[in-house]
């Protein structure tokens, strides 16, 4: 469940598929995994696109993570999911029910708890920090961040090396790719071209 284990999954996939150059797109923990992968396997990376990634600052809404894992009813889960969005009207009953159904699968709570402990939190702060290492990355890197992110502060996107291009999505929270999919997809397509 730690970030190195999760990073190695990508490496094993690349080796199994004989991939020599890849573009990685990662959100939140996936963004941190993408950063970790790039730092340890830079020769395989063509570009990185990171959406509200972990690893660029210490602050994180640890209460959200803990309460999301504990939430076992539709009402408890809805309160936590609302924190992800600028406009919580996107949270339909069906969406909440699907997340709840996923959380009730055997082993899910234990897996989420392990990921939280091994990859996300240490003393209520982000466990993994990459800011001091990212200047070694030479590939193009695009950061997409909802300017109303309540989980990971948008100011983590400030004062980054010059090969980091920051794109703020207005009126979007931590799930900018869900709230503003056309805008996020357009940024991704433009930066993959």
XYZ file of C-alpha atoms in Angstrom:
193
model
C 0.000 0.000 0.000
C 2.916 2.453 0.138
C 3.729 4.804 -2.716
C 6.734 2.763 -3.891
C 4.600 -0.380 -4.134
C 1.952 1.527 -6.110
C 4.662 3.075 -8.334
C 6.141 -0.349 -9.063
C 2.774 -1.489 -10.441
C 3.145 1.078 -13.238
C 6.725 -0.017 -13.904
C 5.717 -3.691 -14.111
C 2.884 -2.768 -16.490
C 5.294 -0.823 -18.729
C 7.702 -3.758 -18.743
C 4.940 -6.280 -19.499
C 3.630 -4.130 -22.362
C 7.134 -3.202 -23.587
C 6.351 0.507 -23.267
C 9.360 2.788 -23.738
C 7.804 6.274 -23.466
C 4.570 7.116 -21.679
C 2.387 10.063 -20.793
C 1.022 9.683 -17.273
C -2.173 11.335 -16.093
C -2.890 11.073 -12.366
C -5.400 12.553 -9.944
C -4.783 13.124 -6.223
C -3.004 9.987 -4.931
C -2.625 8.957 -8.588
C -0.829 12.262 -9.187
C 1.586 11.483 -6.375
C 2.136 7.993 -7.766
C 2.821 9.550 -11.188
C 5.348 11.969 -9.657
C 7.060 9.138 -7.774
C 7.197 7.067 -10.962
C 8.679 9.946 -12.970
C 11.313 10.646 -10.312
C 12.406 7.004 -10.303
C 11.942 6.207 -14.016
C 12.460 9.487 -15.876
C 13.666 7.788 -19.084
C 10.185 6.290 -19.552
C 8.287 9.583 -19.202
C 7.220 11.759 -22.138
C 4.984 14.002 -20.031
C 3.038 14.216 -16.795
C -0.427 15.637 -16.294
C -1.363 15.885 -12.631
C -4.798 16.822 -11.296
C -4.755 18.089 -7.676
C -1.805 15.810 -6.852
C -0.477 14.865 -3.455
C 3.212 15.427 -2.759
C 3.650 19.147 -3.449
C 2.845 20.363 0.064
C 2.081 19.104 3.542
C -1.520 20.207 4.049
C -4.387 17.837 3.294
C -7.880 17.451 4.717
C -7.038 14.384 6.781
C -10.473 14.468 8.389
C -12.055 13.981 4.968
C -9.913 10.905 4.296
C -10.590 9.342 7.693
C -14.332 10.086 7.614
C -14.697 8.874 4.010
C -13.178 5.540 4.995
C -15.436 5.269 8.075
C -18.644 6.357 6.306
C -21.018 3.408 6.164
C -24.347 5.031 5.404
C -25.605 7.092 2.495
C -26.015 10.138 4.778
C -22.449 9.892 6.214
C -20.957 9.354 2.778
C -22.848 12.277 1.218
C -21.368 14.692 3.779
C -17.865 13.567 2.853
C -18.409 13.484 -0.922
C -19.741 17.056 -0.828
C -16.244 18.192 0.189
C -14.886 17.025 -3.167
C -16.956 19.378 -5.297
C -17.456 23.104 -5.720
C -21.006 22.445 -6.887
C -22.427 19.481 -4.962
C -25.487 19.325 -7.202
C -23.347 16.899 -9.189
C -23.835 14.405 -6.340
C -26.824 12.438 -7.508
C -28.430 9.722 -5.436
C -27.142 7.169 -7.970
C -23.552 8.423 -7.659
C -23.639 8.223 -3.859
C -25.176 4.744 -4.013
C -22.461 3.552 -6.431
C -19.691 4.794 -4.137
C -21.407 3.203 -1.142
C -21.761 -0.080 -3.052
C -18.031 0.009 -3.836
C -17.143 0.768 -0.217
C -19.154 -2.249 0.943
C -17.177 -4.735 -1.164
C -15.226 -7.191 0.969
C -11.799 -5.809 1.841
C -12.378 -2.278 0.570
C -12.314 -0.569 3.970
C -9.142 -2.428 4.962
C -7.488 -1.543 1.649
C -8.435 2.140 1.972
C -7.165 2.176 5.560
C -3.862 0.636 4.474
C -3.423 3.149 1.639
C -4.210 6.012 4.042
C -1.621 4.781 6.550
C 1.073 3.743 4.076
C 0.747 6.363 1.311
C -1.264 9.369 2.425
C -1.039 10.499 6.034
C 1.592 10.937 8.692
C 0.602 13.008 11.751
C -2.436 14.379 9.852
C -0.188 15.776 7.071
C 0.759 14.384 3.669
C 3.232 11.560 4.097
C 5.002 11.876 0.741
C 6.804 15.039 -0.276
C 8.288 15.484 -3.749
C 8.746 19.265 -3.938
C 12.477 19.090 -3.146
C 13.046 16.510 -5.888
C 10.875 17.757 -8.759
C 13.446 20.189 -10.165
C 15.257 17.074 -11.477
C 12.339 16.314 -13.827
C 12.945 17.534 -17.373
C 9.752 16.348 -19.066
C 6.800 18.708 -19.646
C 4.480 18.696 -16.639
C 0.982 20.126 -16.500
C -0.780 20.658 -13.202
C -4.572 21.013 -13.284
C -6.171 22.237 -10.069
C -9.695 23.232 -9.110
C -9.408 26.673 -7.565
C -11.935 25.661 -4.866
C -10.206 22.410 -3.813
C -11.041 21.721 -0.157
C -8.978 18.519 0.104
C -5.520 19.625 -1.087
C -4.889 23.394 -1.107
C -4.510 24.959 -4.539
C -1.518 26.977 -3.279
C 0.524 23.767 -3.578
C 0.578 24.611 -7.296
C 2.607 27.789 -6.666
C 6.377 28.308 -6.964
C 7.012 25.221 -9.074
C 9.924 24.768 -11.542
C 9.552 26.347 -14.977
C 8.737 23.062 -16.755
C 5.528 22.878 -14.649
C 2.591 24.520 -16.394
C -0.286 25.275 -14.000
C -3.889 25.405 -15.213
C -6.480 26.503 -12.650
C -10.067 25.419 -13.209
C -12.496 27.998 -11.868
C -15.564 26.932 -9.902
C -14.196 23.421 -9.425
C -13.072 21.499 -6.363
C -10.882 18.445 -5.905
C -12.744 16.619 -8.675
C -12.187 19.199 -11.430
C -12.131 16.434 -14.059
C -15.698 15.473 -13.047
C -17.044 19.003 -12.580
C -15.461 20.496 -15.705
C -14.674 17.482 -17.925
C -14.592 19.371 -21.231
C -12.166 21.958 -19.884
C -9.914 19.355 -18.262
C -10.000 17.076 -21.331
C -9.110 20.024 -23.561
C -6.075 20.816 -21.382
C -5.022 17.155 -21.418
C -5.373 16.856 -25.210
C -3.469 20.085 -25.801
C -0.623 18.986 -23.535
C -0.371 15.533 -25.100
C -0.102 16.967 -28.616
